[in-house]
mmCIF file of C-alpha atoms in Angstrom:
data_model
loop_
_atom_site.group_PDB
_atom_site.id
_atom_site.type_symbol
_atom_site.label_atom_id
_atom_site.label_comp_id
_atom_site.label_asym_id
_atom_site.label_seq_id
_atom_site.Cartn_x
_atom_site.Cartn_y
_atom_site.Cartn_z
ATOM 1 C CA MET A 1 26.452 24.579 16.771
ATOM 2 C CA LYS A 2 25.328 21.041 16.553
ATOM 3 C CA ARG A 3 24.607 19.727 13.215
ATOM 4 C CA ARG A 4 24.943 16.759 10.640
ATOM 5 C CA ILE A 5 28.541 16.795 8.989
ATOM 6 C CA ILE A 6 30.476 14.151 7.292
ATOM 7 C CA HIS A 7 32.970 11.840 9.033
ATOM 8 C CA ILE A 8 35.969 10.146 7.196
ATOM 9 C CA ASP A 9 37.371 6.971 8.516
ATOM 10 C CA GLU A 10 40.999 7.153 7.570
ATOM 11 C CA GLU A 11 41.354 3.250 8.298
ATOM 12 C CA LYS A 12 38.687 2.588 5.234
ATOM 13 C CA CYS A 13 39.760 5.429 3.024
ATOM 14 C CA ASN A 14 41.964 4.060 0.171
ATOM 15 C CA GLY A 15 42.955 7.435 -1.244
ATOM 16 C CA CYS A 16 41.240 7.400 -4.671
ATOM 17 C CA GLY A 17 40.078 10.947 -4.195
ATOM 18 C CA LEU A 18 36.696 10.531 -5.739
ATOM 19 C CA CYS A 19 34.958 12.219 -2.654
ATOM 20 C CA ALA A 20 37.097 15.286 -3.161
ATOM 21 C CA ASP A 21 35.940 15.347 -6.745
ATOM 22 C CA ALA A 22 32.227 14.927 -5.647
ATOM 23 C CA CYS A 23 32.321 17.678 -3.056
ATOM 24 C CA HIS A 24 31.265 20.600 -4.985
ATOM 25 C CA GLU A 25 31.807 22.991 -2.031
ATOM 26 C CA GLY A 26 35.708 22.026 -1.707
ATOM 27 C CA ALA A 27 35.317 20.685 2.029
ATOM 28 C CA ILE A 28 37.582 17.635 1.057
ATOM 29 C CA GLY A 29 41.111 17.426 0.017
ATOM 30 C CA MET A 30 43.807 14.837 0.079
ATOM 31 C CA VAL A 31 46.453 15.180 2.477
ATOM 32 C CA GLU A 32 49.043 12.476 2.551
ATOM 33 C CA GLY A 33 47.224 10.298 0.262
ATOM 34 C CA LYS A 34 43.846 10.199 2.456
ATOM 35 C CA ALA A 35 40.804 12.330 2.311
ATOM 36 C CA LYS A 36 40.455 14.815 4.752
ATOM 37 C CA LEU A 37 37.504 17.112 5.916
ATOM 38 C CA LEU A 38 39.524 20.387 5.296
ATOM 39 C CA ARG A 39 36.725 23.192 6.363
ATOM 40 C CA GLU A 40 33.763 22.403 8.505
ATOM 41 C CA ASP A 41 32.146 25.417 7.359
ATOM 42 C CA TYR A 42 32.181 24.338 3.558
ATOM 43 C CA CYS A 43 30.658 21.151 4.207
ATOM 44 C CA ASP A 44 26.771 21.538 4.251
ATOM 45 C CA GLY A 45 25.812 18.047 5.389
ATOM 46 C CA LEU A 46 24.032 17.106 2.292
ATOM 47 C CA GLY A 47 26.654 14.310 1.600
ATOM 48 C CA ASP A 48 27.236 14.176 -2.288
ATOM 49 C CA CYS A 49 30.702 12.380 -1.391
ATOM 50 C CA LEU A 50 29.173 9.468 0.196
ATOM 51 C CA PRO A 51 27.740 7.517 -2.940
ATOM 52 C CA ALA A 52 31.373 8.683 -4.622
ATOM 53 C CA CYS A 53 33.384 6.540 -1.970
ATOM 54 C CA PRO A 54 34.250 3.068 -3.194
ATOM 55 C CA ALA A 55 35.647 1.915 0.152
ATOM 56 C CA GLY A 56 32.473 3.063 2.345
ATOM 57 C CA ALA A 57 34.541 5.296 4.205
ATOM 58 C CA ILE A 58 32.205 8.096 4.698
ATOM 59 C CA SER A 59 29.447 8.650 6.748
ATOM 60 C CA PHE A 60 27.208 11.377 8.862
ATOM 61 C CA GLU A 61 27.558 12.046 12.312
ATOM 62 C CA GLU A 62 25.838 14.603 14.553
ATOM 63 C CA ARG A 63 28.397 16.948 16.633
ATOM 64 C CA GLU A 64 29.427 20.454 17.260
ATOM 65 C CA ALA A 65 30.684 22.130 14.097
ATOM 66 C CA ALA A 66 31.216 25.543 12.298
ATOM 67 C CA PRO A 67 27.966 26.383 10.420
ATOM 68 C CA TYR A 68 28.197 25.976 6.709
ATOM 69 C CA ASP A 69 29.233 29.297 5.299
ATOM 70 C CA GLU A 70 27.851 29.434 1.489
ATOM 71 C CA LYS A 71 29.386 32.804 1.224
ATOM 72 C CA ALA A 72 32.708 31.800 1.709
ATOM 73 C CA VAL A 73 32.376 28.633 -0.274
ATOM 74 C CA MET A 74 31.062 30.766 -3.326
ATOM 75 C CA GLU A 75 33.979 32.861 -2.625
ATOM 76 C CA ASN A 76 36.414 30.050 -2.727
ATOM 77 C CA LYS A 77 34.844 28.832 -5.775
ATOM 78 C CA GLN A 78 35.479 32.130 -7.697
ATOM 79 C CA ARG A 79 38.941 32.288 -6.540
ATOM 80 C CA LEU A 80 39.683 28.732 -7.725
ATOM 81 C CA GLN A 81 38.041 29.150 -11.064
ATOM 82 C CA GLU A 82 39.940 32.744 -11.612
ATOM 83 C CA GLU A 83 43.525 30.974 -11.095
ATOM 84 C CA PHE A 84 42.229 28.183 -12.977
ATOM 85 C CA GLN A 85 41.450 30.062 -16.155
ATOM 86 C CA LYS A 86 44.581 32.196 -15.704
ATOM 87 C CA LYS A 87 46.590 29.076 -15.753
ATOM 88 C CA ILE A 88 45.451 26.980 -18.795
ATOM 89 C CA GLN A 89 43.141 29.526 -20.743
ATOM 90 C CA ARG A 90 44.107 29.918 -24.585
ATOM 91 C CA PRO A 91 42.774 32.441 -26.648
ATOM 92 C CA GLY A 92 39.190 31.323 -27.991
ATOM 93 C CA MET A 93 38.760 28.541 -25.035
ATOM 94 C CA GLU A 94 35.850 28.910 -23.078
ATOM 95 C CA ILE A 95 36.216 27.203 -19.267
ATOM 96 C CA PRO A 96 32.944 26.208 -18.108
ATOM 97 C CA LYS A 97 31.844 26.412 -14.629
ATOM 98 C CA GLY A 98 32.510 24.227 -11.982
ATOM 99 C CA CYS A 99 35.179 22.225 -9.916
ATOM 100 C CA PRO A 100 38.585 23.516 -11.523
ATOM 101 C CA GLY A 101 40.199 20.128 -11.382
ATOM 102 C CA SER A 102 37.597 18.337 -13.358
ATOM 103 C CA GLN A 103 36.528 21.073 -15.909
ATOM 104 C CA SER A 104 36.802 19.912 -19.913
ATOM 105 C CA GLY A 105 38.987 21.897 -22.017
ATOM 106 C CA ALA A 106 41.015 21.358 -25.488
ATOM 107 C CA ILE A 107 44.475 22.529 -25.446
ATOM 108 C CA GLN A 108 46.345 23.452 -28.589
ATOM 109 C CA PRO A 109 50.243 22.743 -28.406
ATOM 110 C CA GLN A 110 51.952 25.798 -27.695
ATOM 111 C CA GLY A 111 55.834 25.949 -28.851
ATOM 112 C CA GLU A 112 56.669 28.807 -26.158
ATOM 113 C CA ASN A 113 55.270 28.052 -23.175
ATOM 114 C CA SER A 114 58.442 27.711 -21.644
ATOM 115 C CA ALA A 115 62.179 28.562 -22.235
ATOM 116 C CA ARG A 116 62.938 24.485 -22.072
ATOM 117 C CA ALA A 117 60.346 24.404 -24.846
ATOM 118 C CA ALA A 118 62.371 26.973 -26.874
ATOM 119 C CA GLU A 119 65.508 24.824 -26.661
ATOM 120 C CA SER A 120 64.261 21.455 -27.367
ATOM 121 C CA ALA A 121 61.017 20.327 -29.420
ATOM 122 C CA SER A 122 61.000 17.107 -27.102
ATOM 123 C CA ALA A 123 60.070 19.534 -24.121
ATOM 124 C CA ILE A 124 56.753 20.795 -25.902
ATOM 125 C CA SER A 125 53.678 19.395 -24.433
ATOM 126 C CA GLN A 126 51.526 17.364 -26.613
ATOM 127 C CA LEU A 127 48.404 16.998 -24.469
ATOM 128 C CA ARG A 128 45.468 18.443 -26.252
ATOM 129 C CA GLN A 129 42.761 18.446 -23.802
ATOM 130 C CA TRP A 130 41.601 18.362 -20.028
ATOM 131 C CA PRO A 131 41.034 16.490 -17.837
ATOM 132 C CA VAL A 132 43.313 13.265 -18.602
ATOM 133 C CA GLN A 133 42.145 10.791 -15.828
ATOM 134 C CA ILE A 134 39.737 8.314 -17.354
ATOM 135 C CA LYS A 135 37.589 8.711 -14.609
ATOM 136 C CA LEU A 136 37.043 12.252 -14.601
ATOM 137 C CA ALA A 137 36.887 12.693 -18.475
ATOM 138 C CA PRO A 138 33.333 13.721 -19.794
ATOM 139 C CA VAL A 139 31.912 10.784 -21.895
ATOM 140 C CA ASN A 140 30.575 13.050 -24.613
ATOM 141 C CA ALA A 141 33.396 15.882 -24.778
ATOM 142 C CA PRO A 142 33.783 17.524 -28.145
ATOM 143 C CA TYR A 143 37.376 16.340 -28.413
ATOM 144 C CA PHE A 144 36.728 12.853 -29.007
ATOM 145 C CA GLN A 145 34.913 13.296 -32.273
ATOM 146 C CA GLY A 146 37.208 12.176 -34.773
ATOM 147 C CA ALA A 147 40.207 11.413 -32.430
ATOM 148 C CA LYS A 148 42.860 8.968 -32.456
ATOM 149 C CA LEU A 149 42.705 7.684 -28.521
ATOM 150 C CA LEU A 150 45.490 7.118 -26.532
ATOM 151 C CA ILE A 151 44.759 4.999 -23.169
ATOM 152 C CA ALA A 152 48.028 4.846 -20.902
ATOM 153 C CA ALA A 153 48.641 3.473 -17.591
ATOM 154 C CA ASP A 154 49.786 6.254 -15.331
ATOM 155 C CA CYS A 155 53.597 5.292 -14.927
ATOM 156 C CA THR A 156 54.237 4.698 -18.595
ATOM 157 C CA ALA A 157 55.001 8.917 -19.126
ATOM 158 C CA TYR A 158 57.422 8.692 -16.436
ATOM 159 C CA ALA A 159 59.064 5.348 -17.701
ATOM 160 C CA TYR A 160 59.559 6.447 -21.318
ATOM 161 C CA GLY A 161 61.306 9.979 -21.769
ATOM 162 C CA ALA A 162 60.071 10.563 -25.101
ATOM 163 C CA PHE A 163 56.205 9.714 -24.299
ATOM 164 C CA HIS A 164 54.712 13.013 -25.298
ATOM 165 C CA GLU A 165 56.544 13.123 -28.893
ATOM 166 C CA TYR A 166 56.185 9.572 -29.433
ATOM 167 C CA PHE A 167 52.753 8.222 -28.230
ATOM 168 C CA MET A 168 50.615 11.726 -27.333
ATOM 169 C CA LYS A 169 51.349 13.597 -30.454
ATOM 170 C CA ASP A 170 47.730 13.846 -32.317
ATOM 171 C CA HIS A 171 46.265 11.742 -29.884
ATOM 172 C CA ILE A 172 43.478 12.542 -27.353
ATOM 173 C CA THR A 173 45.092 10.961 -23.964
ATOM 174 C CA LEU A 174 43.545 9.029 -21.032
ATOM 175 C CA ILE A 175 45.372 7.853 -18.166
ATOM 176 C CA GLY A 176 44.569 5.667 -15.382
ATOM 177 C CA CYS A 177 45.756 2.630 -13.103
ATOM 178 C CA PRO A 178 42.870 0.144 -12.187
ATOM 179 C CA LYS A 179 44.971 -1.322 -9.277
ATOM 180 C CA LEU A 180 45.199 2.126 -7.267
ATOM 181 C CA ASP A 181 41.967 3.669 -8.508
ATOM 182 C CA SER A 182 39.813 0.647 -7.527
ATOM 183 C CA VAL A 183 37.483 1.855 -10.568
ATOM 184 C CA ASP A 184 36.154 -0.279 -13.056
ATOM 185 C CA TYR A 185 37.084 1.670 -16.316
ATOM 186 C CA ALA A 186 35.207 -0.790 -18.823
ATOM 187 C CA GLN A 187 31.869 0.714 -18.494
ATOM 188 C CA LYS A 188 33.202 4.684 -19.003
ATOM 189 C CA LEU A 189 35.442 3.722 -21.856
ATOM 190 C CA THR A 190 32.792 1.563 -23.726
ATOM 191 C CA GLU A 191 30.598 4.694 -23.494
ATOM 192 C CA ILE A 192 33.538 6.909 -24.868
ATOM 193 C CA ILE A 193 33.988 4.644 -27.568
ATOM 194 C CA LYS A 194 30.292 4.159 -28.277
ATOM 195 C CA ASN A 195 29.194 7.657 -28.491
ATOM 196 C CA ASN A 196 31.776 9.161 -30.323
ATOM 197 C CA GLU A 197 33.618 8.481 -33.794
ATOM 198 C CA ILE A 198 36.768 7.205 -32.714
ATOM 199 C CA LYS A 199 39.456 6.497 -35.503
ATOM 200 C CA SER A 200 41.702 4.357 -33.421
ATOM 201 C CA VAL A 201 42.627 3.088 -29.836
ATOM 202 C CA LYS A 202 46.177 2.932 -28.553
ATOM 203 C CA ILE A 203 47.139 1.142 -25.579
ATOM 204 C CA VAL A 204 50.251 1.753 -23.630
ATOM 205 C CA ARG A 205 51.346 -0.124 -20.451
ATOM 206 C CA MET A 206 54.069 -1.337 -18.406
ATOM 207 C CA GLU A 207 55.550 -4.314 -18.237
ATOM 208 C CA VAL A 208 54.537 -5.334 -14.898
ATOM 209 C CA PRO A 209 51.621 -7.884 -14.492
ATOM 210 C CA CYS A 210 49.177 -5.886 -12.688
ATOM 211 C CA CYS A 211 49.238 -3.322 -15.445
ATOM 212 C CA GLY A 212 47.907 -6.177 -17.567
ATOM 213 C CA GLY A 213 44.642 -4.798 -16.069
ATOM 214 C CA LEU A 214 44.265 -1.774 -18.154
ATOM 215 C CA GLU A 215 44.883 -3.681 -21.532
ATOM 216 C CA HIS A 216 42.195 -6.014 -20.453
ATOM 217 C CA VAL A 217 39.618 -3.148 -19.500
ATOM 218 C CA VAL A 218 40.205 -1.475 -22.865
ATOM 219 C CA LYS A 219 39.708 -4.499 -24.801
ATOM 220 C CA THR A 220 36.474 -5.230 -23.045
ATOM 221 C CA ALA A 221 35.369 -1.581 -23.665
ATOM 222 C CA LEU A 222 36.059 -2.092 -27.386
ATOM 223 C CA LYS A 223 34.388 -5.076 -27.781
ATOM 224 C CA ASP A 224 31.225 -4.090 -25.468
ATOM 225 C CA SER A 225 30.849 -0.786 -28.110
ATOM 226 C CA GLY A 226 30.191 -2.849 -30.457
ATOM 227 C CA LYS A 227 32.286 -1.087 -33.174
ATOM 228 C CA PHE A 228 35.056 -2.143 -35.173
ATOM 229 C CA ILE A 229 38.103 0.094 -34.317
ATOM 230 C CA PRO A 230 41.757 -0.429 -35.157
ATOM 231 C CA TRP A 231 43.437 -0.926 -31.942
ATOM 232 C CA SER A 232 47.328 -1.593 -30.771
ATOM 233 C CA VAL A 233 49.348 -2.227 -27.603
ATOM 234 C CA ALA A 234 52.793 -0.977 -26.800
ATOM 235 C CA VAL A 235 54.262 -2.249 -23.616
ATOM 236 C CA ILE A 236 57.120 -0.167 -22.008
ATOM 237 C CA SER A 237 60.002 -1.626 -19.790
ATOM 238 C CA THR A 238 60.426 -0.517 -16.090
ATOM 239 C CA ASP A 239 64.082 0.648 -17.366
ATOM 240 C CA GLY A 240 62.336 2.778 -20.044
ATOM 241 C CA ASN A 241 62.390 1.059 -23.374
ATOM 242 C CA ILE A 242 59.400 -0.256 -25.509
ATOM 243 C CA ILE A 243 59.733 -3.907 -25.343
ATOM 244 C CA ASP A 244 56.543 -4.822 -27.651
ATOM 245 C CA GLU A 245 54.719 -2.781 -29.788
#
């Protein structure tokens, strides 16, 4: 049948993934760093993904396409929901409905979540909430209340081996990379700081110049929030050492 459906211009796509997050039907996915329409029958043609795309890579087109299959969409959502719950659910933890990749939830550190964790304390994850991406984090999530906030560049956890134990322990962690995400974090972070009782803010960035963008937006958010909150910055070298703290 001929109907309205989305078209993704791969040349314009910057790989940010925001359209995939905005697609409630699960029609869009990321393949080799580019957004793809994975299932025509999952696309309802309403275009929730269009305003989410910062690159203007998505448009509508009229063409022959499989009809929208609402039943298949709902079954897929249920399957993903069940898989996600099995993966992260802890005793007493409630998982809300919605996109599994952007669902919010608190995480209690588990000392027996892997064989390696049993052998070494450094292998125990210190992540205390989900999601961790700045652009996905709910502004009013309950875990922000009374939190010590860690805002880190994506690469820092890979560069510094003891990142979980040294930086993340007892903190709520948010990560991002302004250079790659093409998103202005300042407004989002301002709202998080303004609307919650944040105890402190720790910024962890890489030594490379472009990573200074993360430090800048956090400082801007702290200023715009109108609150006086203790903050500090740690800089990680590309060879995995703390060179400034």
